Coordinates of C-alpha atoms and ligand atoms in Angstrom, one line a residue:
X24 CA 41.1 -15.2 6.6
X25 CA 37.4 -16.1 6.6
X26 CA 37.1 -14.9 10.2
X27 CA 38.6 -11.5 9.1
X28 CA 36.3 -11.1 6.2
X29 CA 33.3 -12.1 8.1
X30 CA 34.2 -9.7 10.8
X31 CA 34.7 -6.8 8.2
X32 CA 31.4 -7.8 6.7
X33 CA 29.5 -7.5 9.9
X34 CA 31.2 -4.3 10.9
X35 CA 30.5 -2.7 7.5
X36 CA 27.0 -3.9 7.9
X37 CA 26.6 -2.3 11.2
X38 CA 28.2 0.9 10.0
X39 CA 26.0 1.0 6.8
X40 CA 22.7 0.6 8.7
X41 CA 23.6 3.5 11.2
X42 CA 23.9 5.9 8.1
X43 CA 21.0 7.4 6.6
X44 CA 20.3 7.1 2.9
X45 CA 19.6 10.0 0.5
X46 CA 17.8 9.7 -2.7
X47 CA 18.9 11.9 -5.6
X48 CA 16.4 13.1 -8.1
X49 CA 17.5 13.4 -11.7
X50 CA 16.4 16.2 -13.7
X51 CA 17.5 15.1 -17.2
X52 CA 14.5 13.2 -18.4
X53 CA 12.0 15.9 -17.6
X54 CA 9.7 17.2 -20.4
X55 CA 6.5 19.1 -20.7
X56 CA 3.5 16.9 -21.6
X57 CA 1.6 17.8 -24.7
X58 CA -1.9 16.7 -25.4
X59 CA -3.6 16.5 -28.7
X60 CA -7.1 15.7 -30.1
X61 CA -6.1 11.9 -30.1
X62 CA -5.1 11.6 -26.6
X63 CA -6.7 14.2 -24.5
X64 CA -10.0 12.5 -23.4
X65 CA -8.4 9.3 -22.4
X66 CA -5.5 11.0 -20.6
X67 CA -7.5 13.5 -18.5
X68 CA -10.3 10.8 -17.8
X69 CA -8.3 9.6 -14.7
X70 CA -6.6 11.8 -12.1
X71 CA -6.5 15.5 -11.7
X72 CA -5.2 17.4 -14.7
X73 CA -4.2 20.9 -14.8
X74 CA -4.2 21.8 -18.7
X75 CA -2.7 25.0 -20.1
X76 CA -4.3 25.9 -23.5
X77 CA -2.0 28.2 -25.2
X78 CA -0.9 29.6 -28.7
X79 CA 2.8 29.9 -29.7
X80 CA 1.9 33.4 -31.0
X81 CA 0.6 34.8 -27.8
X82 CA 2.9 37.0 -25.7
X83 CA 1.3 36.4 -22.4
X84 CA 2.0 32.6 -23.0
X85 CA 5.6 33.1 -23.7
X86 CA 5.8 35.2 -20.5
X87 CA 4.2 32.4 -18.5
X88 CA 6.3 29.6 -20.0
X89 CA 9.0 29.7 -17.4
X90 CA 6.6 29.7 -14.5
X91 CA 4.6 26.8 -16.2
X92 CA 8.0 24.8 -16.6
X93 CA 9.0 25.4 -13.0
X94 CA 5.7 24.2 -11.7
X95 CA 5.7 21.3 -13.8
X96 CA 9.1 20.2 -12.5
X97 CA 8.4 21.1 -8.9
X98 CA 5.0 19.3 -8.8
X99 CA 6.1 16.1 -10.6
X100 CA 6.0 14.2 -7.5
X101 CA 2.3 14.8 -7.1
X102 CA 1.7 12.6 -10.2
X103 CA 2.3 9.4 -8.3
X104 CA 1.4 10.7 -4.9
X105 CA -2.1 12.1 -5.6
X106 CA -2.7 11.7 -9.4
X107 CA -2.0 15.4 -10.2
X108 CA -0.8 16.0 -13.8
X109 CA 0.1 18.8 -15.9
X110 CA -0.1 19.3 -19.5
X111 CA -0.4 21.6 -22.5
X112 CA -2.7 21.9 -25.7
X113 CA -1.2 24.1 -28.5
X114 CA -4.4 25.6 -29.9
X115 CA -2.9 26.6 -33.0
X116 CA -2.3 23.0 -33.9
X117 CA -5.4 21.6 -32.0
X118 CA -8.1 24.2 -32.8
X119 CA -11.1 21.9 -32.7
X120 CA -10.0 20.6 -29.4
X121 CA -9.7 24.0 -27.9
X122 CA -13.1 24.9 -29.3
X123 CA -14.7 21.9 -27.8
X124 CA -13.0 22.6 -24.4
X125 CA -14.6 26.2 -24.6
X126 CA -11.4 28.1 -24.7
X127 CA -11.8 31.9 -24.9
X128 CA -8.4 33.3 -24.3
X129 CA -4.6 32.4 -24.0
X130 CA -3.2 31.1 -21.9
X131 CA -6.3 29.4 -20.3
X132 CA -5.8 27.1 -17.5
X133 CA -8.5 24.3 -16.9
X134 CA -8.4 21.9 -14.0
X135 CA -10.0 18.5 -14.9
X136 CA -11.1 15.9 -12.2
X137 CA -11.5 12.5 -13.8
X138 CA -12.3 14.1 -17.1
X139 CA -14.8 16.8 -15.7
X140 CA -13.7 20.4 -15.9
X141 CA -13.8 22.2 -12.5
X142 CA -15.0 25.8 -12.1
X143 CA -12.6 28.0 -14.1
X144 CA -9.6 29.3 -12.4
X145 CA -9.6 33.0 -12.1
X146 CA -6.8 33.8 -9.7
X147 CA -3.3 35.1 -10.4
X148 CA -0.9 33.1 -12.7
X149 CA 2.1 33.8 -10.2
X150 CA 4.2 30.8 -9.2
X151 CA 3.0 30.9 -5.6
X152 CA -0.6 31.3 -6.2
X153 CA -0.6 28.3 -8.8
X154 CA 1.5 26.2 -6.4
X155 CA -1.1 26.6 -3.6
X156 CA -3.9 25.9 -6.0
X157 CA -2.2 22.7 -7.0
X158 CA -1.3 21.7 -3.6
X159 CA -4.7 22.2 -2.1
X160 CA -6.6 20.7 -5.1
X161 CA -4.5 17.7 -5.4
X162 CA -4.8 17.1 -1.7
X163 CA -8.6 17.3 -1.7
X164 CA -8.6 15.1 -4.8
X165 CA -6.5 12.3 -3.4
X166 CA -8.1 12.3 0.2
X167 CA -11.5 12.1 -1.2
X168 CA -11.6 10.8 -4.6
X169 CA -8.7 8.5 -4.5
X170 CA -9.8 6.5 -1.6
X171 CA -13.4 6.2 -2.6
X172 CA -12.5 5.2 -6.3
X173 CA -10.0 2.6 -5.0
X174 CA -12.8 1.2 -2.7
X175 CA -15.1 1.0 -5.6
X176 CA -12.6 -0.5 -7.8
X177 CA -11.8 -3.1 -5.3
X178 CA -15.6 -4.2 -5.1
X179 CA -15.9 -4.1 -8.9
X180 CA -12.9 -6.0 -9.7
X181 CA -13.9 -8.9 -7.5
X182 CA -16.1 -9.6 -10.4
X183 CA -19.0 -10.1 -8.3
X184 CA -20.0 -6.7 -7.1
X185 CA -21.3 -5.9 -3.7
X186 CA -22.0 -8.8 -1.6
X187 CA -25.6 -9.8 -0.9
X188 CA -27.1 -7.1 -3.2
X189 CA -30.7 -7.9 -2.6
X190 CA -30.6 -8.9 0.8
X191 CA -31.9 -12.5 0.1
X192 CA -30.8 -16.1 0.9
X193 CA -29.1 -17.6 -2.2
X194 CA -30.0 -21.2 -2.7
X195 CA -26.6 -22.6 -4.0
X196 CA -25.2 -25.9 -5.1
X197 CA -21.6 -27.0 -4.9
X198 CA -20.1 -24.8 -7.5
X199 CA -22.2 -21.8 -6.5
X200 CA -21.0 -22.0 -3.0
X201 CA -17.3 -22.2 -4.2
X202 CA -17.9 -19.0 -6.1
X203 CA -19.2 -17.3 -3.1
X204 CA -16.4 -18.5 -0.9
X205 CA -14.0 -17.2 -3.3
X206 CA -15.5 -13.8 -3.2
X207 CA -15.4 -13.1 0.4
X208 CA -17.0 -14.1 3.7
X209 CA -20.3 -16.0 3.4
X210 CA -22.8 -17.5 5.9
X211 CA -24.2 -20.9 4.9
X212 CA -27.2 -22.8 6.1
X213 CA -26.8 -26.4 5.5
X214 CA -30.2 -28.0 5.7
X215 CA -32.5 -30.9 4.8
X216 CA -36.0 -30.3 3.5
X217 CA -37.5 -32.7 6.0
X218 CA -35.8 -31.3 9.2
X219 CA -38.3 -29.4 11.5
X220 CA -35.6 -27.2 13.0
X221 CA -34.5 -26.2 9.6
X222 CA -38.0 -25.1 8.7
X223 CA -38.3 -23.2 11.9
X224 CA -35.0 -21.4 11.1
X225 CA -36.0 -20.4 7.6
X226 CA -38.0 -17.3 8.2
X227 CA -35.4 -16.0 10.7
X228 CA -32.6 -16.8 8.2
X229 CA -34.4 -14.8 5.6
X230 CA -34.8 -11.9 7.9
X231 CA -30.9 -12.2 8.7
X232 CA -30.1 -12.1 5.1
X233 CA -32.1 -8.9 4.7
X234 CA -30.3 -7.4 7.7
X235 CA -26.9 -8.3 6.2
X236 CA -27.8 -6.6 2.6
X237 CA -24.7 -5.2 1.0
X238 CA -22.4 -6.7 3.8
X239 CA -22.0 -10.3 3.6
X240 CA -23.5 -13.0 1.3
X241 CA -26.0 -15.4 3.0
X242 CA -26.5 -18.8 1.3
X243 CA -28.3 -22.2 1.8
X244 CA -27.4 -25.6 0.6
X245 CA -30.0 -28.3 0.5
X246 CA -28.2 -31.5 1.7
X247 CA -30.7 -33.9 0.3
X248 CA -30.0 -32.7 -3.2
X249 CA -26.3 -32.3 -2.6
X250 CA -25.7 -35.2 -0.2
X251 CA -22.1 -35.9 -1.1
X252 CA -21.1 -32.4 -1.1
X253 CA -22.4 -31.9 2.5
X254 CA -20.7 -35.2 3.5
X255 CA -17.4 -33.7 2.1
X256 CA -17.9 -30.6 4.3
X257 CA -18.5 -32.8 7.3
X258 CA -21.9 -31.7 8.2
X259 CA -23.0 -33.6 11.1
X260 CA -26.6 -32.3 11.9
X261 CA -29.2 -30.1 10.3
X262 CA -29.3 -27.2 10.4
X263 CA -25.7 -26.4 10.3
X264 CA -24.8 -22.6 10.1
X265 CA -21.4 -22.2 9.1
X266 CA -19.3 -19.0 8.2
X267 CA -16.8 -19.5 5.5
X268 CA -13.9 -16.9 5.5
X269 CA -10.8 -17.1 3.5
X270 CA -9.5 -20.7 4.0
X271 CA -11.2 -21.5 7.3
X272 CA -14.7 -21.8 8.6
X273 CA -16.6 -21.4 12.0
X274 CA -19.9 -23.1 13.0
X275 CA -22.5 -21.0 14.7
X276 CA -23.6 -22.8 18.0
X277 CA -25.4 -20.1 19.7
X278 CA -29.3 -19.4 20.0
X279 CA -31.0 -19.2 16.6
X280 CA -32.1 -15.5 16.8
X281 CA -31.6 -12.9 14.2
X282 CA -29.7 -10.5 16.6
X283 CA -27.3 -13.2 17.7
X284 CA -26.6 -14.8 14.2
X285 CA -26.1 -11.3 12.8
X286 CA -23.6 -10.5 15.5
X287 CA -21.8 -13.7 14.8
X288 CA -21.8 -12.9 10.9
X289 CA -20.9 -9.4 11.3
X290 CA -17.5 -10.2 13.1
X291 CA -16.3 -11.5 9.7
X292 CA -16.6 -8.0 8.4
X293 CA -15.9 -5.7 11.2
X294 CA -12.3 -6.9 11.6
X295 CA -11.2 -5.9 8.2
X296 CA -7.6 -6.6 7.6
X297 CA -6.8 -3.1 6.1
X298 CA -8.7 -0.2 7.8
X299 CA -8.5 2.8 5.8
X300 CA -7.3 5.9 7.5
X301 CA -6.3 9.6 7.0
X302 CA -3.7 11.8 8.3
X303 CA -5.8 13.1 11.3
X304 CA -6.2 9.3 12.5
X305 CA -2.7 8.6 12.5
X306 CA -1.6 10.1 15.9
X307 CA -4.3 7.9 17.8
X308 CA -3.0 4.9 15.9
X309 CA 0.6 5.5 17.0
X310 CA -0.6 5.9 20.5
X311 CA -2.6 2.9 20.7
X312 CA -0.5 0.3 19.1
X313 CA 2.7 -1.2 20.1
X314 CA 3.3 -2.1 16.5
X315 CA 1.3 -1.9 13.2
X316 CA 1.6 -2.1 9.6
X317 CA 0.6 0.8 7.1
X318 CA 0.0 0.2 3.5
X319 CA 0.4 3.5 1.6
X320 CA -1.4 3.3 -1.7
X321 CA -1.2 6.0 -4.4
X322 CA -2.2 6.9 -7.8
X323 CA -0.5 3.9 -9.5
X324 CA -1.0 1.2 -6.8
X325 CA -1.8 -2.1 -8.4
X326 CA -4.8 -3.9 -7.2
X327 CA -2.7 -7.1 -7.3
X328 CA -0.4 -5.6 -4.7
X329 CA -3.2 -4.6 -2.5
X330 CA -4.6 -8.1 -2.6
X331 CA -1.1 -9.6 -1.8
X332 CA -0.8 -7.3 1.3
X333 CA -4.2 -8.2 2.5
X334 CA -3.8 -11.9 2.3
X335 CA -0.4 -11.8 3.9
X336 CA -1.7 -9.9 7.0
X337 CA -4.9 -11.7 7.2
X338 CA -3.8 -14.6 9.5
X339 CA -2.1 -12.0 11.8
X340 CA -5.2 -9.9 12.1
X341 CA -5.7 -10.7 15.6
X342 CA -2.2 -10.0 16.8
X343 CA -1.2 -6.8 14.9
X344 CA -3.2 -3.9 13.5
X345 CA -3.0 -3.0 9.9
X346 CA -4.1 0.1 8.1
X347 CA -4.1 1.6 4.6
X348 CA -4.1 5.2 3.4
X349 CA -3.6 7.2 0.2
X350 CA -3.8 10.6 2.0
X351 CA -1.0 13.1 0.7
X352 CA -1.0 14.7 4.0
X353 CA 0.1 11.6 5.7
X354 CA 2.8 11.0 3.1
X355 CA 3.8 14.6 4.0
X356 CA 3.8 14.0 7.7
X357 CA 5.9 10.8 7.2
X358 CA 8.3 13.0 5.1
X359 CA 8.1 10.7 2.2
X360 CA 5.8 12.8 -0.2
X361 CA 8.6 14.0 -2.3
X362 CA 9.6 12.0 -4.1
X363 CA 6.8 9.6 -3.1
X364 CA 7.7 6.0 -2.9
X365 CA 5.8 3.4 -5.0
X366 CA 3.2 2.0 -3.1
X367 CA 4.8 0.7 0.2
X368 CA 4.1 -1.4 3.2
X369 CA 5.5 0.3 6.2
X370 CA 6.2 -1.2 9.6
X371 CA 5.8 0.9 12.8
X372 CA 6.9 0.2 16.4
X373 CA 5.9 2.3 19.3
X374 CA 6.8 5.0 20.2
X375 CA 8.3 6.0 17.0
X376 CA 6.3 8.0 14.5
X377 CA 8.7 7.0 11.8
X378 CA 8.5 3.4 10.3
X379 CA 11.1 0.9 11.2
X380 CA 10.8 -0.9 8.1
X381 CA 9.6 -0.2 4.4
X382 CA 8.8 -2.6 1.6
X383 CA 8.4 -0.9 -1.8
X384 CA 6.1 -2.6 -4.4
X385 CA 6.3 -4.5 -6.6
X386 CA 7.6 -7.2 -4.2
X387 CA 7.6 -10.9 -4.6
X388 CA 5.3 -12.8 -2.3
X389 CA 8.5 -14.3 -0.6
X390 CA 9.9 -10.8 0.1
X391 CA 6.5 -9.6 1.4
X392 CA 6.2 -12.6 3.7
X393 CA 9.7 -12.1 5.1
X394 CA 9.0 -8.4 5.7
X395 CA 5.8 -9.2 7.5
X396 CA 7.4 -11.8 9.7
X397 CA 10.2 -9.6 10.6
X398 CA 8.0 -6.8 11.8
X399 CA 5.1 -8.6 13.3
X400 CA 6.4 -8.0 16.8
X401 CA 7.4 -4.5 18.3
X402 CA 11.1 -3.8 17.6
X403 CA 12.0 -5.1 21.2
X404 CA 9.3 -6.9 23.2
X405 CA 9.4 -8.3 26.7
X406 CA 9.3 -12.0 26.7
X407 CA 6.4 -13.0 28.7
X408 CA 3.8 -15.8 29.2
X409 CA 1.4 -14.3 26.5
X410 CA 3.9 -14.2 23.7
X411 CA 6.4 -16.9 24.7
X412 CA 4.7 -19.5 22.6
X413 CA 4.3 -17.3 19.7
X414 CA 7.9 -16.2 19.7
X415 CA 9.7 -19.3 20.9
X416 CA 7.6 -21.9 19.1
X417 CA 7.0 -19.9 16.0
X418 CA 6.5 -22.0 12.7
X419 CA 8.5 -19.2 10.8
X420 CA 11.6 -20.6 12.7
X421 CA 12.5 -17.1 14.0
X422 CA 15.9 -16.5 15.4
X423 CA 15.5 -14.7 18.8
X424 CA 18.0 -12.3 20.1
X425 CA 17.4 -12.5 23.9
X426 CA 18.8 -9.6 26.1
X427 CA 19.0 -10.1 29.9
X428 CA 19.0 -6.7 31.5
X429 CA 19.2 -5.3 35.1
X430 CA 16.3 -4.1 37.1
X431 CA 15.2 -0.4 37.4
X432 CA 16.8 2.6 35.8
X433 CA 20.0 0.9 34.8
X434 CA 17.9 -1.9 33.0
X435 CA 15.8 0.8 31.2
X436 CA 19.0 2.2 29.8
X437 CA 20.1 -1.3 28.7
X438 CA 16.7 -1.9 27.2
X439 CA 16.9 1.3 25.1
X440 CA 20.4 0.3 23.8
X441 CA 19.1 -3.2 23.0
X442 CA 16.2 -1.5 21.1
X443 CA 18.6 0.7 19.1
X444 CA 20.5 -2.5 18.1
X445 CA 17.1 -4.0 17.0
X446 CA 16.1 -1.1 15.2
X447 CA 19.3 -0.8 13.3
X448 CA 18.9 -4.7 12.4
X449 CA 15.6 -4.1 11.1
X450 CA 16.4 -1.0 9.2
X451 CA 19.5 -2.5 7.5
X452 CA 20.3 -5.8 8.6
X453 CA 20.8 -8.5 6.1
X454 CA 17.6 -10.4 5.1
X455 CA 17.7 -13.7 6.6
X456 CA 15.5 -16.5 5.4
X457 CA 14.1 -16.5 9.1
X458 CA 13.1 -13.3 10.8
X459 CA 15.1 -12.1 13.7
X460 CA 13.1 -11.1 16.7
X461 CA 14.6 -9.0 19.7
X462 CA 13.3 -9.7 23.2
X463 CA 14.3 -8.8 26.7
X464 CA 14.0 -10.3 30.2
X465 CA 14.5 -9.1 33.6
X466 CA 17.8 -10.7 34.2
X467 CA 17.9 -10.5 38.0
X468 CA 14.5 -11.9 38.4
X469 CA 15.1 -14.9 36.1
X470 CA 18.7 -15.4 36.7
X471 CA 18.2 -19.0 37.6
X472 CA 16.6 -19.8 34.3
X473 CA 19.0 -17.7 32.4
X474 CA 22.0 -19.4 33.8
X475 CA 20.5 -22.8 33.3
X476 CA 19.2 -22.3 29.8
X477 CA 21.9 -19.9 28.3
X478 CA 24.8 -19.8 30.7
X479 CA 24.2 -16.1 31.6
X480 CA 25.4 -15.4 35.1
X481 CA 23.9 -12.6 37.1
X482 CA 27.2 -10.7 37.5
X483 CA 27.6 -10.6 33.7
X484 CA 24.4 -8.6 33.1
X485 CA 23.6 -6.9 30.7
X486 CA 24.1 -10.0 28.5
X487 CA 22.6 -11.2 25.2
X488 CA 22.5 -14.4 23.4
X489 CA 21.2 -15.5 19.9
X490 CA 18.7 -18.3 20.1
X491 CA 17.6 -20.8 17.6
X492 CA 14.7 -22.0 19.3
X493 CA 13.5 -24.9 17.1
X494 CA 16.8 -26.6 17.6
X495 CA 17.2 -25.5 21.3
X496 CA 20.4 -24.0 20.4
X497 CA 21.9 -20.8 21.2
X498 CA 25.1 -18.8 20.3
X499 CA 27.1 -16.6 22.7
X500 CA 30.4 -15.9 20.7
X501 CA 31.2 -13.7 17.9
X502 CA 32.9 -14.7 14.7
X503 CA 36.1 -13.4 16.2
X504 CA 35.8 -15.9 18.9
X505 CA 35.1 -13.6 21.8
X506 CA 32.2 -13.6 24.1
X507 CA 29.3 -11.5 22.7
X508 CA 29.1 -8.1 24.2
X509 CA 26.1 -6.0 24.8
X510 CA 26.6 -3.8 21.7
X511 CA 25.7 -3.5 18.1
X512 CA 28.6 -4.7 16.2
X513 CA 29.0 -7.7 18.7
X514 CA 25.4 -8.8 18.3
X515 CA 25.6 -8.3 14.4
X516 CA 28.7 -10.3 14.4
X517 CA 27.0 -13.4 16.2
X518 CA 23.9 -13.1 13.8
X519 CA 26.2 -13.0 10.7
X520 CA 28.3 -15.9 12.1
X521 CA 25.0 -17.7 12.7
X522 CA 23.8 -17.0 9.2
X523 CA 27.1 -18.3 7.7
X524 CA 27.0 -21.5 9.7
X525 CA 30.2 -20.3 11.0
X526 CA 29.7 -20.5 14.8
X527 CA 29.3 -23.5 16.9
X528 CA 25.9 -23.6 18.7
X529 CA 25.5 -24.6 22.3
X530 CA 22.7 -26.7 23.5
X531 CA 20.2 -24.9 25.8
X532 CA 18.7 -28.1 26.9
X533 CA 20.4 -29.0 30.2
X534 CA 19.0 -32.0 32.1
X535 CA 16.9 -29.5 33.9
X536 CA 15.4 -28.4 30.8
X537 CA 11.6 -29.3 31.5
X538 CA 11.9 -28.0 35.2
X539 CA 13.6 -24.8 34.3
X540 CA 11.3 -24.1 31.3
X541 CA 8.0 -24.8 33.2
X542 CA 9.2 -23.1 36.4
X543 CA 9.9 -19.9 34.2
X544 CA 6.5 -20.2 32.8
X545 CA 5.0 -20.5 36.2
X546 CA 6.8 -17.5 37.5
X547 CA 6.3 -15.3 34.5
X548 CA 2.5 -16.1 34.8
X549 CA 2.8 -15.6 38.6
X550 CA 4.7 -12.2 38.3
X551 CA 1.6 -11.0 36.4
X552 CA -0.9 -12.5 38.7
X553 CA 0.8 -11.3 41.8
X554 CA -0.2 -7.7 40.9
X555 CA -3.7 -8.8 41.5
X556 CA -3.3 -11.3 44.3
X557 CA -0.2 -10.9 46.3
X558 CA -1.1 -13.4 49.0
X559 CA -2.3 -16.2 46.7
X560 CA 0.9 -15.6 44.5
X561 CA 3.1 -15.9 47.5
X562 CA 1.7 -19.3 48.5
X563 CA 1.7 -20.5 44.9
X564 CA 5.4 -19.6 44.6
X565 CA 6.1 -21.4 47.9
X566 CA 4.2 -24.4 46.4
X567 CA 5.8 -24.6 43.1
X568 CA 9.2 -24.1 44.4
X569 CA 8.7 -27.1 46.8
X570 CA 7.5 -29.1 43.9
X571 CA 10.3 -28.0 41.8
X572 CA 12.7 -29.1 44.5
X573 CA 11.0 -32.4 44.7
X574 CA 11.2 -33.0 41.1
X575 CA 14.8 -32.1 41.1
X576 CA 15.5 -34.4 43.9
X577 CA 13.8 -37.4 42.1
X578 CA 15.6 -36.6 38.9
X579 CA 19.1 -36.5 40.5
X580 CA 18.7 -40.1 41.7
X581 CA 17.9 -41.2 38.1
X582 CA 20.8 -41.5 35.7
X583 CA 21.3 -38.0 34.6
X584 CA 21.7 -37.5 30.7
X585 CA 25.2 -37.0 29.8
X586 CA 26.5 -34.1 27.9
X587 CA 25.0 -30.8 28.9
X588 CA 26.5 -28.9 26.0
X589 CA 27.5 -29.9 22.6
X590 CA 31.3 -29.9 22.9
X591 CA 32.4 -31.3 19.6
X592 CA 31.5 -31.3 16.1
X593 CA 29.6 -28.8 14.0
X594 CA 26.1 -28.4 12.9
X595 CA 24.6 -31.0 10.7
X596 CA 23.2 -28.6 8.1
Ligands
NAG7 C1 3.6 15.2 11.8 O1 2.7 15.2 12.9 C2 3.3 15.4 14.2 C3 2.2 15.2 15.2 O2 1.0 15.7 14.8 C4 4.2 16.7 14.1 O3 4.7 16.8 15.5 C5 5.2 16.6 13.1 O4 5.7 18.0 13.2 C6 4.6 16.4 11.9 N1 5.7 16.3 10.8 C7 5.7 16.8 9.6 C8 6.8 16.6 8.8 O5 4.6 17.4 9.3

């Protein structure tokens, strides 16, 4: 019974994710917005507003009404996308307001940008002309204004303003420094008044502070006056120049020249977590990244969401790029402009221009973390020496789907198939507590290791197993009890069975575990080195094989550990 249910569930899951979703727009709650004396200023103060001043008595106004209503409906999505709004003022009821707005005739259209009227619109009042005006103006507004105002807002909201506004060294005590650290990167000189090197450093340090004006805070702590605080920070000698950033810090050990110290401090700001981009930057970004994140902001993005995204991506900033944008043209190019999503974090994997994953905000920290972990590698990556540690020894306890494929053109096709499966999983798979990462290896080259570690025979390529690295366990049977096949429903079935603790794992640790694993690493490294140094690589391979054989020989003579595979019982958890 249970098997059948699970099977159906995994099949349904598979089918469900290969279908595309459509979003219906409902029309019922639509209403034209009316402004009055009481709410006019406050409303138009933020965003781009097209306001029709009219009188119920005027016949031009009545003739124009259907056009206005249709525009308001059709352009409704721009409200969130670019902060464009439409509203009416009834001048018969709001005479003072219309006078104050300088209205001369009815209907008169006025466009307000953040409360300021733009030059009067003198064009035609046809649907097409107005639609074009709206599209052009709202795009302009959002591309320019929105990005800048967001950036401003960000700085202002930190409660501290721009860093280092005067370009000076700030003498701080314990609490002063904690405040600075909380506000962004800060460079600190821990000094003692009697230390000669400190005195020599000071004028240079002042100069450094000047050159980092508006960029990064520069502070100094007198360790004689704040002795215990410096001890708490484990200051070993004077002067100690330390860069605090987020939860970590780095000491500067280079030459004490302004240029070198500046380069050191600037690193902290150059690698911003979220780089702001526009539509025209996007193609290059797709081209140059195997995988990246894009945080799309819009008119009602909450600052707290932006901060949450930043702090989640911060620790990954050396391994995956992240960008942010509020450009409506980019939304349009991604085909998500109408209706626009709430602000959302998109995950991309080359060469696809469309996201492999989307997380809409508001989202809990937990969901955000899972999303980021799921997508921090390309949809399908090659397991190599450079990512082996990150993938197989990840603290996230990721589950790894390993595909072993043929060489050459055949292997290329198999990789594409595995990538499709991975994509389907990412787009619609069940969300596990652990991320699921898909990797591939050349099954012919690593056949010995694959047989040892996961029982994959060369003749059964292409093959796939689901690995639980922290437990050194793997799964190669589906919930129907058959061997896993190289296809979507089969892989989904194993994942589903794993998740439900329904399958019995196998141990990937044979008695040859150390040897095989390190041999693999050696070989993976060598395969890369051999491109550059074929002869050296050849001799090293001969050498390491000899060493491996010797190691094997010695281990055979010892009492080998008993069971190679877990044959009875089930998992402990
Ligand atoms: C987005 O941009 C790409 C490349 O610049 C182009 O090929 C594609 O047609 C655009 N898509 C839309 C919907 O604008």
